[in-house]
PDB file of N, CA and C in Angstrom:
ATOM      1  N   MET A   1     -18.126   5.710 -31.059  1.00  0.00           N
ATOM      2  CA  MET A   1     -17.275   4.677 -30.495  1.00  0.00           C
ATOM      3  C   MET A   1     -16.453   5.236 -29.330  1.00  0.00           C
ATOM      4  N   HIS A   2     -16.029   6.489 -29.436  1.00  0.00           N
ATOM      5  CA  HIS A   2     -15.233   7.110 -28.376  1.00  0.00           C
ATOM      6  C   HIS A   2     -16.025   7.189 -27.071  1.00  0.00           C
ATOM      7  N   LEU A   3     -17.285   7.518 -27.136  1.00  0.00           N
ATOM      8  CA  LEU A   3     -18.135   7.605 -25.945  1.00  0.00           C
ATOM      9  C   LEU A   3     -18.269   6.244 -25.277  1.00  0.00           C
ATOM     10  N   LYS A   4     -18.402   5.200 -26.065  1.00  0.00           N
ATOM     11  CA  LYS A   4     -18.514   3.842 -25.520  1.00  0.00           C
ATOM     12  C   LYS A   4     -17.229   3.470 -24.756  1.00  0.00           C
ATOM     13  N   THR A   5     -16.085   3.795 -25.308  1.00  0.00           N
ATOM     14  CA  THR A   5     -14.800   3.523 -24.649  1.00  0.00           C
ATOM     15  C   THR A   5     -14.683   4.302 -23.357  1.00  0.00           C
ATOM     16  N   LEU A   6     -15.090   5.547 -23.366  1.00  0.00           N
ATOM     17  CA  LEU A   6     -15.049   6.383 -22.167  1.00  0.00           C
ATOM     18  C   LEU A   6     -15.946   5.814 -21.071  1.00  0.00           C
ATOM     19  N   ILE A   7     -17.145   5.403 -21.425  1.00  0.00           N
ATOM     20  CA  ILE A   7     -18.082   4.835 -20.457  1.00  0.00           C
ATOM     21  C   ILE A   7     -17.529   3.530 -19.885  1.00  0.00           C
ATOM     22  N   MET A   8     -16.960   2.684 -20.720  1.00  0.00           N
ATOM     23  CA  MET A   8     -16.384   1.423 -20.243  1.00  0.00           C
ATOM     24  C   MET A   8     -15.194   1.687 -19.312  1.00  0.00           C
ATOM     25  N   SER A   9     -14.364   2.662 -19.644  1.00  0.00           N
ATOM     26  CA  SER A   9     -13.224   3.007 -18.793  1.00  0.00           C
ATOM     27  C   SER A   9     -13.695   3.512 -17.438  1.00  0.00           C
ATOM     28  N   LEU A  10     -14.712   4.353 -17.441  1.00  0.00           N
ATOM     29  CA  LEU A  10     -15.268   4.878 -16.195  1.00  0.00           C
ATOM     30  C   LEU A  10     -15.863   3.751 -15.355  1.00  0.00           C
ATOM     31  N   PHE A  11     -16.595   2.857 -15.969  1.00  0.00           N
ATOM     32  CA  PHE A  11     -17.183   1.717 -15.278  1.00  0.00           C
ATOM     33  C   PHE A  11     -16.097   0.837 -14.648  1.00  0.00           C
ATOM     34  N   LEU A  12     -15.044   0.546 -15.407  1.00  0.00           N
ATOM     35  CA  LEU A  12     -13.944  -0.283 -14.910  1.00  0.00           C
ATOM     36  C   LEU A  12     -13.249   0.394 -13.731  1.00  0.00           C
ATOM     37  N   THR A  13     -13.032   1.691 -13.809  1.00  0.00           N
ATOM     38  CA  THR A  13     -12.415   2.437 -12.724  1.00  0.00           C
ATOM     39  C   THR A  13     -13.258   2.365 -11.459  1.00  0.00           C
ATOM     40  N   ILE A  14     -14.546   2.562 -11.598  1.00  0.00           N
ATOM     41  CA  ILE A  14     -15.459   2.493 -10.446  1.00  0.00           C
ATOM     42  C   ILE A  14     -15.434   1.093  -9.843  1.00  0.00           C
ATOM     43  N   MET A  15     -15.434   0.076 -10.675  1.00  0.00           N
ATOM     44  CA  MET A  15     -15.409  -1.296 -10.179  1.00  0.00           C
ATOM     45  C   MET A  15     -14.112  -1.590  -9.434  1.00  0.00           C
ATOM     46  N   LEU A  16     -12.981  -1.128  -9.956  1.00  0.00           N
ATOM     47  CA  LEU A  16     -11.699  -1.385  -9.305  1.00  0.00           C
ATOM     48  C   LEU A  16     -11.579  -0.643  -7.989  1.00  0.00           C
ATOM     49  N   VAL A  17     -12.045   0.580  -7.924  1.00  0.00           N
ATOM     50  CA  VAL A  17     -12.011   1.341  -6.684  1.00  0.00           C
ATOM     51  C   VAL A  17     -12.894   0.672  -5.646  1.00  0.00           C
ATOM     52  N   GLY A  18     -13.984   0.125  -6.074  1.00  0.00           N
ATOM     53  CA  GLY A  18     -14.905  -0.536  -5.165  1.00  0.00           C
ATOM     54  C   GLY A  18     -14.398  -1.873  -4.637  1.00  0.00           C
ATOM     55  N   CYS A  19     -13.269  -2.363  -5.145  1.00  0.00           N
ATOM     56  CA  CYS A  19     -12.742  -3.654  -4.710  1.00  0.00           C
ATOM     57  C   CYS A  19     -12.088  -3.596  -3.335  1.00  0.00           C
ATOM     58  N   SER A  20     -11.761  -2.424  -2.839  1.00  0.00           N
ATOM     59  CA  SER A  20     -11.074  -2.367  -1.551  1.00  0.00           C
ATOM     60  C   SER A  20     -12.030  -2.677  -0.421  1.00  0.00           C
ATOM     61  N   LYS A  21     -11.464  -3.328   0.591  1.00  0.00           N
ATOM     62  CA  LYS A  21     -12.187  -3.595   1.828  1.00  0.00           C
ATOM     63  C   LYS A  21     -11.488  -2.813   2.923  1.00  0.00           C
ATOM     64  N   PRO A  22     -12.230  -2.273   3.873  1.00  0.00           N
ATOM     65  CA  PRO A  22     -11.584  -1.538   4.965  1.00  0.00           C
ATOM     66  C   PRO A  22     -10.568  -2.419   5.689  1.00  0.00           C
ATOM     67  N   LEU A  23      -9.549  -1.763   6.258  1.00  0.00           N
ATOM     68  CA  LEU A  23      -8.547  -2.508   7.021  1.00  0.00           C
ATOM     69  C   LEU A  23      -9.220  -3.238   8.182  1.00  0.00           C
ATOM     70  N   PRO A  24      -8.787  -4.459   8.449  1.00  0.00           N
ATOM     71  CA  PRO A  24      -9.308  -5.144   9.637  1.00  0.00           C
ATOM     72  C   PRO A  24      -8.949  -4.333  10.892  1.00  0.00           C
ATOM     73  N   THR A  25      -9.775  -4.399  11.903  1.00  0.00           N
ATOM     74  CA  THR A  25      -9.569  -3.635  13.131  1.00  0.00           C
ATOM     75  C   THR A  25      -8.179  -3.873  13.721  1.00  0.00           C
ATOM     76  N   ASP A  26      -7.716  -5.120  13.700  1.00  0.00           N
ATOM     77  CA  ASP A  26      -6.405  -5.421  14.281  1.00  0.00           C
ATOM     78  C   ASP A  26      -5.237  -4.962  13.410  1.00  0.00           C
ATOM     79  N   LYS A  27      -5.520  -4.405  12.235  1.00  0.00           N
ATOM     80  CA  LYS A  27      -4.472  -3.889  11.336  1.00  0.00           C
ATOM     81  C   LYS A  27      -4.574  -2.370  11.164  1.00  0.00           C
ATOM     82  N   SER A  28      -5.379  -1.708  11.979  1.00  0.00           N
ATOM     83  CA  SER A  28      -5.584  -0.258  11.833  1.00  0.00           C
ATOM     84  C   SER A  28      -4.293   0.542  12.002  1.00  0.00           C
ATOM     85  N   SER A  29      -3.299   0.006  12.715  1.00  0.00           N
ATOM     86  CA  SER A  29      -2.034   0.722  12.890  1.00  0.00           C
ATOM     87  C   SER A  29      -1.244   0.821  11.582  1.00  0.00           C
ATOM     88  N   TYR A  30      -1.609   0.048  10.582  1.00  0.00           N
ATOM     89  CA  TYR A  30      -0.952   0.119   9.274  1.00  0.00           C
ATOM     90  C   TYR A  30      -1.350   1.385   8.508  1.00  0.00           C
ATOM     91  N   ALA A  31      -2.499   1.943   8.814  1.00  0.00           N
ATOM     92  CA  ALA A  31      -2.991   3.109   8.069  1.00  0.00           C
ATOM     93  C   ALA A  31      -2.086   4.307   8.283  1.00  0.00           C
ATOM     94  N   GLY A  32      -1.802   5.006   7.197  1.00  0.00           N
ATOM     95  CA  GLY A  32      -0.998   6.217   7.263  1.00  0.00           C
ATOM     96  C   GLY A  32      -0.032   6.314   6.099  1.00  0.00           C
ATOM     97  N   HIS A  33       0.761   7.383   6.112  1.00  0.00           N
ATOM     98  CA  HIS A  33       1.775   7.594   5.092  1.00  0.00           C
ATOM     99  C   HIS A  33       3.120   7.244   5.700  1.00  0.00           C
ATOM    100  N   TRP A  34       3.786   6.256   5.117  1.00  0.00           N
ATOM    101  CA  TRP A  34       5.052   5.736   5.607  1.00  0.00           C
ATOM    102  C   TRP A  34       6.147   6.099   4.611  1.00  0.00           C
ATOM    103  N   LEU A  35       7.312   6.494   5.129  1.00  0.00           N
ATOM    104  CA  LEU A  35       8.390   6.985   4.273  1.00  0.00           C
ATOM    105  C   LEU A  35       9.732   6.489   4.789  1.00  0.00           C
ATOM    106  N   SER A  36      10.628   6.107   3.870  1.00  0.00           N
ATOM    107  CA  SER A  36      11.988   5.722   4.255  1.00  0.00           C
ATOM    108  C   SER A  36      12.788   6.983   4.587  1.00  0.00           C
ATOM    109  N   ALA A  37      13.887   6.817   5.306  1.00  0.00           N
ATOM    110  CA  ALA A  37      14.716   7.960   5.729  1.00  0.00           C
ATOM    111  C   ALA A  37      15.229   8.755   4.534  1.00  0.00           C
ATOM    112  N   ASP A  38      15.530   8.078   3.412  1.00  0.00           N
ATOM    113  CA  ASP A  38      16.033   8.781   2.227  1.00  0.00           C
ATOM    114  C   ASP A  38      14.906   9.221   1.278  1.00  0.00           C
ATOM    115  N   SER A  39      13.660   9.005   1.683  1.00  0.00           N
ATOM    116  CA  SER A  39      12.451   9.378   0.922  1.00  0.00           C
ATOM    117  C   SER A  39      12.316   8.663  -0.416  1.00  0.00           C
ATOM    118  N   ARG A  40      13.066   7.603  -0.634  1.00  0.00           N
ATOM    119  CA  ARG A  40      12.957   6.872  -1.899  1.00  0.00           C
ATOM    120  C   ARG A  40      11.812   5.870  -1.898  1.00  0.00           C
ATOM    121  N   VAL A  41      11.398   5.451  -0.704  1.00  0.00           N
ATOM    122  CA  VAL A  41      10.300   4.494  -0.589  1.00  0.00           C
ATOM    123  C   VAL A  41       9.146   5.172   0.135  1.00  0.00           C
ATOM    124  N   SER A  42       7.979   5.167  -0.491  1.00  0.00           N
ATOM    125  CA  SER A  42       6.785   5.772   0.073  1.00  0.00           C
ATOM    126  C   SER A  42       5.657   4.744   0.021  1.00  0.00           C
ATOM    127  N   LEU A  43       4.966   4.591   1.146  1.00  0.00           N
ATOM    128  CA  LEU A  43       3.867   3.643   1.236  1.00  0.00           C
ATOM    129  C   LEU A  43       2.708   4.324   1.948  1.00  0.00           C
ATOM    130  N   GLU A  44       1.610   4.487   1.238  1.00  0.00           N
ATOM    131  CA  GLU A  44       0.397   5.070   1.816  1.00  0.00           C
ATOM    132  C   GLU A  44      -0.623   3.941   1.927  1.00  0.00           C
ATOM    133  N   ILE A  45      -1.119   3.731   3.136  1.00  0.00           N
ATOM    134  CA  ILE A  45      -2.152   2.723   3.372  1.00  0.00           C
ATOM    135  C   ILE A  45      -3.354   3.456   3.958  1.00  0.00           C
ATOM    136  N   THR A  46      -4.488   3.354   3.285  1.00  0.00           N
ATOM    137  CA  THR A  46      -5.679   4.071   3.742  1.00  0.00           C
ATOM    138  C   THR A  46      -6.532   3.169   4.637  1.00  0.00           C
ATOM    139  N   PRO A  47      -7.315   3.761   5.534  1.00  0.00           N
ATOM    140  CA  PRO A  47      -8.240   2.965   6.344  1.00  0.00           C
ATOM    141  C   PRO A  47      -9.242   2.186   5.481  1.00  0.00           C
ATOM    142  N   ALA A  48      -9.489   2.684   4.270  1.00  0.00           N
ATOM    143  CA  ALA A  48     -10.408   2.010   3.346  1.00  0.00           C
ATOM    144  C   ALA A  48      -9.783   0.780   2.693  1.00  0.00           C
ATOM    145  N   GLY A  49      -8.466   0.549   2.926  1.00  0.00           N
ATOM    146  CA  GLY A  49      -7.822  -0.650   2.411  1.00  0.00           C
ATOM    147  C   GLY A  49      -7.120  -0.502   1.084  1.00  0.00           C
ATOM    148  N   ARG A  50      -6.671   0.694   0.755  1.00  0.00           N
ATOM    149  CA  ARG A  50      -5.927   0.926  -0.490  1.00  0.00           C
ATOM    150  C   ARG A  50      -4.461   1.181  -0.194  1.00  0.00           C
ATOM    151  N   VAL A  51      -3.617   0.850  -1.170  1.00  0.00           N
ATOM    152  CA  VAL A  51      -2.174   1.048  -1.080  1.00  0.00           C
ATOM    153  C   VAL A  51      -1.720   1.930  -2.235  1.00  0.00           C
ATOM    154  N   GLU A  52      -0.909   2.918  -1.908  1.00  0.00           N
ATOM    155  CA  GLU A  52      -0.202   3.721  -2.903  1.00  0.00           C
ATOM    156  C   GLU A  52       1.278   3.549  -2.563  1.00  0.00           C
ATOM    157  N   TYR A  53       2.034   2.923  -3.444  1.00  0.00           N
ATOM    158  CA  TYR A  53       3.423   2.573  -3.155  1.00  0.00           C
ATOM    159  C   TYR A  53       4.333   3.082  -4.253  1.00  0.00           C
ATOM    160  N   SER A  54       5.488   3.600  -3.868  1.00  0.00           N
ATOM    161  CA  SER A  54       6.520   3.935  -4.855  1.00  0.00           C
ATOM    162  C   SER A  54       7.886   3.660  -4.240  1.00  0.00           C
ATOM    163  N   ASN A  55       8.776   3.159  -5.081  1.00  0.00           N
ATOM    164  CA  ASN A  55      10.143   2.848  -4.682  1.00  0.00           C
ATOM    165  C   ASN A  55      11.052   3.342  -5.801  1.00  0.00           C
ATOM    166  N   GLU A  56      11.769   4.413  -5.534  1.00  0.00           N
ATOM    167  CA  GLU A  56      12.617   5.066  -6.541  1.00  0.00           C
ATOM    168  C   GLU A  56      14.090   4.816  -6.218  1.00  0.00           C
ATOM    169  N   GLN A  57      14.606   3.675  -6.650  1.00  0.00           N
ATOM    170  CA  GLN A  57      16.010   3.337  -6.440  1.00  0.00           C
ATOM    171  C   GLN A  57      16.793   3.680  -7.712  1.00  0.00           C
ATOM    172  N   PRO A  58      18.106   3.923  -7.590  1.00  0.00           N
ATOM    173  CA  PRO A  58      18.907   4.220  -8.785  1.00  0.00           C
ATOM    174  C   PRO A  58      18.782   3.107  -9.830  1.00  0.00           C
ATOM    175  N   GLY A  59      18.360   3.462 -11.009  1.00  0.00           N
ATOM    176  CA  GLY A  59      18.221   2.512 -12.107  1.00  0.00           C
ATOM    177  C   GLY A  59      16.964   1.662 -12.078  1.00  0.00           C
ATOM    178  N   LYS A  60      16.131   1.843 -11.066  1.00  0.00           N
ATOM    179  CA  LYS A  60      14.911   1.034 -10.975  1.00  0.00           C
ATOM    180  C   LYS A  60      13.835   1.807 -10.241  1.00  0.00           C
ATOM    181  N   SER A  61      12.661   1.831 -10.826  1.00  0.00           N
ATOM    182  CA  SER A  61      11.529   2.527 -10.234  1.00  0.00           C
ATOM    183  C   SER A  61      10.321   1.589 -10.228  1.00  0.00           C
ATOM    184  N   THR A  62       9.641   1.530  -9.092  1.00  0.00           N
ATOM    185  CA  THR A  62       8.463   0.682  -8.954  1.00  0.00           C
ATOM    186  C   THR A  62       7.340   1.486  -8.327  1.00  0.00           C
ATOM    187  N   SER A  63       6.120   1.284  -8.818  1.00  0.00           N
ATOM    188  CA  SER A  63       4.971   1.939  -8.189  1.00  0.00           C
ATOM    189  C   SER A  63       3.749   1.029  -8.311  1.00  0.00           C
ATOM    190  N   LEU A  64       2.819   1.235  -7.378  1.00  0.00           N
ATOM    191  CA  LEU A  64       1.612   0.435  -7.341  1.00  0.00           C
ATOM    192  C   LEU A  64       0.508   1.249  -6.690  1.00  0.00           C
ATOM    193  N   SER A  65      -0.676   1.164  -7.241  1.00  0.00           N
ATOM    194  CA  SER A  65      -1.865   1.781  -6.669  1.00  0.00           C
ATOM    195  C   SER A  65      -2.977   0.753  -6.779  1.00  0.00           C
ATOM    196  N   SER A  66      -3.368   0.162  -5.641  1.00  0.00           N
ATOM    197  CA  SER A  66      -4.359  -0.901  -5.693  1.00  0.00           C
ATOM    198  C   SER A  66      -4.945  -1.171  -4.317  1.00  0.00           C
ATOM    199  N   PRO A  67      -5.992  -1.988  -4.266  1.00  0.00           N
ATOM    200  CA  PRO A  67      -6.546  -2.378  -2.967  1.00  0.00           C
ATOM    201  C   PRO A  67      -5.690  -3.461  -2.311  1.00  0.00           C
ATOM    202  N   ILE A  68      -5.777  -3.538  -0.992  1.00  0.00           N
ATOM    203  CA  ILE A  68      -5.152  -4.645  -0.271  1.00  0.00           C
ATOM    204  C   ILE A  68      -6.066  -5.849  -0.431  1.00  0.00           C
ATOM    205  N   LYS A  69      -5.492  -6.953  -0.887  1.00  0.00           N
ATOM    206  CA  LYS A  69      -6.279  -8.177  -1.068  1.00  0.00           C
ATOM    207  C   LYS A  69      -6.418  -8.928   0.248  1.00  0.00           C
ATOM    208  N   ALA A  70      -5.318  -9.042   0.995  1.00  0.00           N
ATOM    209  CA  ALA A  70      -5.364  -9.810   2.240  1.00  0.00           C
ATOM    210  C   ALA A  70      -4.104  -9.590   3.055  1.00  0.00           C
ATOM    211  N   PHE A  71      -4.238  -9.739   4.361  1.00  0.00           N
ATOM    212  CA  PHE A  71      -3.096  -9.790   5.267  1.00  0.00           C
ATOM    213  C   PHE A  71      -2.806 -11.261   5.533  1.00  0.00           C
ATOM    214  N   ASN A  72      -1.525 -11.583   5.733  1.00  0.00           N
ATOM    215  CA  ASN A  72      -1.152 -12.950   6.082  1.00  0.00           C
ATOM    216  C   ASN A  72      -0.017 -12.896   7.103  1.00  0.00           C
ATOM    217  N   GLU A  73       0.520 -14.050   7.470  1.00  0.00           N
ATOM    218  CA  GLU A  73       1.561 -14.084   8.502  1.00  0.00           C
ATOM    219  C   GLU A  73       2.857 -13.406   8.077  1.00  0.00           C
ATOM    220  N   ASN A  74       3.074 -13.209   6.774  1.00  0.00           N
ATOM    221  CA  ASN A  74       4.296 -12.570   6.278  1.00  0.00           C
ATOM    222  C   ASN A  74       4.136 -11.098   5.947  1.00  0.00           C
ATOM    223  N   GLY A  75       2.913 -10.574   5.934  1.00  0.00           N
ATOM    224  CA  GLY A  75       2.672  -9.188   5.558  1.00  0.00           C
ATOM    225  C   GLY A  75       1.303  -9.025   4.937  1.00  0.00           C
ATOM    226  N   PHE A  76       1.282  -8.499   3.705  1.00  0.00           N
ATOM    227  CA  PHE A  76       0.004  -8.337   3.019  1.00  0.00           C
ATOM    228  C   PHE A  76       0.205  -8.367   1.522  1.00  0.00           C
ATOM    229  N   GLU A  77      -0.874  -8.651   0.812  1.00  0.00           N
ATOM    230  CA  GLU A  77      -0.864  -8.684  -0.642  1.00  0.00           C
ATOM    231  C   GLU A  77      -1.799  -7.610  -1.160  1.00  0.00           C
ATOM    232  N   ALA A  78      -1.355  -6.913  -2.192  1.00  0.00           N
ATOM    233  CA  ALA A  78      -2.173  -5.879  -2.826  1.00  0.00           C
ATOM    234  C   ALA A  78      -2.262  -6.190  -4.314  1.00  0.00           C
ATOM    235  N   GLY A  79      -3.403  -5.874  -4.908  1.00  0.00           N
ATOM    236  CA  GLY A  79      -3.558  -6.094  -6.335  1.00  0.00           C
ATOM    237  C   GLY A  79      -5.011  -6.273  -6.716  1.00  0.00           C
ATOM    238  N   PHE A  80      -5.211  -6.727  -7.957  1.00  0.00           N
ATOM    239  CA  PHE A  80      -6.543  -6.934  -8.520  1.00  0.00           C
ATOM    240  C   PHE A  80      -6.652  -8.367  -9.031  1.00  0.00           C
ATOM    241  N   GLY A  81      -7.708  -9.040  -8.646  1.00  0.00           N
ATOM    242  CA  GLY A  81      -7.949 -10.389  -9.159  1.00  0.00           C
ATOM    243  C   GLY A  81      -6.744 -11.290  -8.994  1.00  0.00           C
ATOM    244  N   PRO A  82      -6.329 -11.959 -10.091  1.00  0.00           N
ATOM    245  CA  PRO A  82      -5.196 -12.878  -9.991  1.00  0.00           C
ATOM    246  C   PRO A  82      -3.841 -12.168  -9.920  1.00  0.00           C
ATOM    247  N   PHE A  83      -3.822 -10.860 -10.115  1.00  0.00           N
ATOM    248  CA  PHE A  83      -2.572 -10.102 -10.110  1.00  0.00           C
ATOM    249  C   PHE A  83      -2.351  -9.483  -8.738  1.00  0.00           C
ATOM    250  N   GLY A  84      -1.189  -9.723  -8.168  1.00  0.00           N
ATOM    251  CA  GLY A  84      -0.922  -9.183  -6.844  1.00  0.00           C
ATOM    252  C   GLY A  84       0.559  -9.017  -6.578  1.00  0.00           C
ATOM    253  N   THR A  85       0.851  -8.199  -5.611  1.00  0.00           N
ATOM    254  CA  THR A  85       2.206  -7.961  -5.145  1.00  0.00           C
ATOM    255  C   THR A  85       2.228  -8.226  -3.650  1.00  0.00           C
ATOM    256  N   GLU A  86       3.189  -9.027  -3.222  1.00  0.00           N
ATOM    257  CA  GLU A  86       3.338  -9.352  -1.808  1.00  0.00           C
ATOM    258  C   GLU A  86       4.280  -8.348  -1.158  1.00  0.00           C
ATOM    259  N   PHE A  87       3.842  -7.763  -0.057  1.00  0.00           N
ATOM    260  CA  PHE A  87       4.674  -6.882   0.752  1.00  0.00           C
ATOM    261  C   PHE A  87       5.071  -7.660   1.994  1.00  0.00           C
ATOM    262  N   LYS A  88       6.377  -7.954   2.145  1.00  0.00           N
ATOM    263  CA  LYS A  88       6.850  -8.705   3.298  1.00  0.00           C
ATOM    264  C   LYS A  88       7.089  -7.736   4.456  1.00  0.00           C
ATOM    265  N   VAL A  89       6.377  -7.936   5.549  1.00  0.00           N
ATOM    266  CA  VAL A  89       6.493  -7.083   6.727  1.00  0.00           C
ATOM    267  C   VAL A  89       7.261  -7.864   7.788  1.00  0.00           C
ATOM    268  N   SER A  90       8.549  -7.502   7.988  1.00  0.00           N
ATOM    269  CA  SER A  90       9.349  -8.202   8.982  1.00  0.00           C
ATOM    270  C   SER A  90       9.231  -7.558  10.361  1.00  0.00           C
ATOM    271  N   GLN A  91       8.752  -6.308  10.414  1.00  0.00           N
ATOM    272  CA  GLN A  91       8.457  -5.630  11.683  1.00  0.00           C
ATOM    273  C   GLN A  91       7.145  -4.883  11.497  1.00  0.00           C
ATOM    274  N   PRO A  92       6.051  -5.380  12.093  1.00  0.00           N
ATOM    275  CA  PRO A  92       4.775  -4.675  11.979  1.00  0.00           C
ATOM    276  C   PRO A  92       4.856  -3.283  12.619  1.00  0.00           C
ATOM    277  N   PRO A  93       3.888  -2.421  12.351  1.00  0.00           N
ATOM    278  CA  PRO A  93       3.903  -1.081  12.935  1.00  0.00           C
ATOM    279  C   PRO A  93       4.062  -1.141  14.460  1.00  0.00           C
ATOM    280  N   SER A  94       5.025  -0.358  14.950  1.00  0.00           N
ATOM    281  CA  SER A  94       5.242  -0.257  16.389  1.00  0.00           C
ATOM    282  C   SER A  94       5.848   1.110  16.686  1.00  0.00           C
ATOM    283  N   GLN A  95       5.795   1.481  17.948  1.00  0.00           N
ATOM    284  CA  GLN A  95       6.313   2.786  18.361  1.00  0.00           C
ATOM    285  C   GLN A  95       7.659   2.616  19.041  1.00  0.00           C
ATOM    286  N   ASP A  96       8.563   3.583  18.786  1.00  0.00           N
ATOM    287  CA  ASP A  96       9.838   3.601  19.488  1.00  0.00           C
ATOM    288  C   ASP A  96       9.668   4.340  20.825  1.00  0.00           C
ATOM    289  N   ALA A  97      10.756   4.512  21.563  1.00  0.00           N
ATOM    290  CA  ALA A  97      10.703   5.138  22.896  1.00  0.00           C
ATOM    291  C   ALA A  97      10.195   6.577  22.840  1.00  0.00           C
ATOM    292  N   GLN A  98      10.372   7.262  21.709  1.00  0.00           N
ATOM    293  CA  GLN A  98       9.915   8.644  21.557  1.00  0.00           C
ATOM    294  C   GLN A  98       8.477   8.728  21.043  1.00  0.00           C
ATOM    295  N   GLY A  99       7.854   7.590  20.806  1.00  0.00           N
ATOM    296  CA  GLY A  99       6.472   7.585  20.340  1.00  0.00           C
ATOM    297  C   GLY A  99       6.320   7.667  18.832  1.00  0.00           C
ATOM    298  N   HIS A 100       7.424   7.564  18.068  1.00  0.00           N
ATOM    299  CA  HIS A 100       7.361   7.584  16.608  1.00  0.00           C
ATOM    300  C   HIS A 100       7.056   6.185  16.089  1.00  0.00           C
ATOM    301  N   TRP A 101       6.166   6.125  15.112  1.00  0.00           N
ATOM    302  CA  TRP A 101       5.795   4.843  14.526  1.00  0.00           C
ATOM    303  C   TRP A 101       6.769   4.459  13.418  1.00  0.00           C
ATOM    304  N   PHE A 102       7.092   3.177  13.337  1.00  0.00           N
ATOM    305  CA  PHE A 102       7.913   2.655  12.252  1.00  0.00           C
ATOM    306  C   PHE A 102       7.497   1.226  11.951  1.00  0.00           C
ATOM    307  N   MET A 103       7.864   0.749  10.767  1.00  0.00           N
ATOM    308  CA  MET A 103       7.710  -0.665  10.405  1.00  0.00           C
ATOM    309  C   MET A 103       8.745  -0.991   9.343  1.00  0.00           C
ATOM    310  N   ILE A 104       9.019  -2.262   9.160  1.00  0.00           N
ATOM    311  CA  ILE A 104       9.975  -2.704   8.152  1.00  0.00           C
ATOM    312  C   ILE A 104       9.221  -3.511   7.107  1.00  0.00           C
ATOM    313  N   VAL A 105       9.241  -2.994   5.872  1.00  0.00           N
ATOM    314  CA  VAL A 105       8.532  -3.611   4.749  1.00  0.00           C
ATOM    315  C   VAL A 105       9.530  -3.864   3.631  1.00  0.00           C
ATOM    316  N   ASP A 106       9.608  -5.094   3.167  1.00  0.00           N
ATOM    317  CA  ASP A 106      10.534  -5.484   2.098  1.00  0.00           C
ATOM    318  C   ASP A 106      11.969  -5.050   2.400  1.00  0.00           C
ATOM    319  N   GLY A 107      12.349  -5.071   3.661  1.00  0.00           N
ATOM    320  CA  GLY A 107      13.709  -4.724   4.059  1.00  0.00           C
ATOM    321  C   GLY A 107      13.940  -3.248   4.281  1.00  0.00           C
ATOM    322  N   TYR A 108      12.951  -2.397   4.041  1.00  0.00           N
ATOM    323  CA  TYR A 108      13.083  -0.953   4.214  1.00  0.00           C
ATOM    324  C   TYR A 108      12.417  -0.522   5.527  1.00  0.00           C
ATOM    325  N   THR A 109      13.149   0.242   6.329  1.00  0.00           N
ATOM    326  CA  THR A 109      12.570   0.803   7.544  1.00  0.00           C
ATOM    327  C   THR A 109      11.799   2.058   7.164  1.00  0.00           C
ATOM    328  N   LEU A 110      10.514   2.062   7.461  1.00  0.00           N
ATOM    329  CA  LEU A 110       9.634   3.172   7.105  1.00  0.00           C
ATOM    330  C   LEU A 110       9.110   3.819   8.375  1.00  0.00           C
ATOM    331  N   SER A 111       9.060   5.138   8.368  1.00  0.00           N
ATOM    332  CA  SER A 111       8.506   5.905   9.491  1.00  0.00           C
ATOM    333  C   SER A 111       7.188   6.514   9.096  1.00  0.00           C
ATOM    334  N   LYS A 112       6.238   6.484  10.031  1.00  0.00           N
ATOM    335  CA  LYS A 112       4.936   7.074   9.756  1.00  0.00           C
ATOM    336  C   LYS A 112       5.055   8.599   9.835  1.00  0.00           C
ATOM    337  N   GLN A 113       4.548   9.262   8.805  1.00  0.00           N
ATOM    338  CA  GLN A 113       4.579  10.718   8.734  1.00  0.00           C
ATOM    339  C   GLN A 113       3.364  11.280   9.448  1.00  0.00           C
ATOM    340  N   GLU A 114       3.590  12.199  10.344  1.00  0.00           N
ATOM    341  CA  GLU A 114       2.491  12.783  11.142  1.00  0.00           C
ATOM    342  C   GLU A 114       1.813  13.886  10.389  1.00  0.00           C
TER     343      GLU A 114
END
């Protein structure tokens, strides 16, 4: 019975990893590792369309590892099937005068790590 559970877990993992779609060409600037100034918020977006997110605030911790489901006019949604988390992007990725990339997600200013 243990082997059957292991095989099913492996199959489910492979299926979930395969759910990601590459970032659309017009969203390629989203790819990278983004970090807040206090390092409490970390957002990794891969060119393959996956999100690794963590938000470590005092008394509250949030994390997510999933594919991006879709981009929309307010940002993007990540998750599996009917389950998803909306990331509100009030400032899409852009460069400042010094050439550093930043964006504002869920009210947090994030800088792209080189």
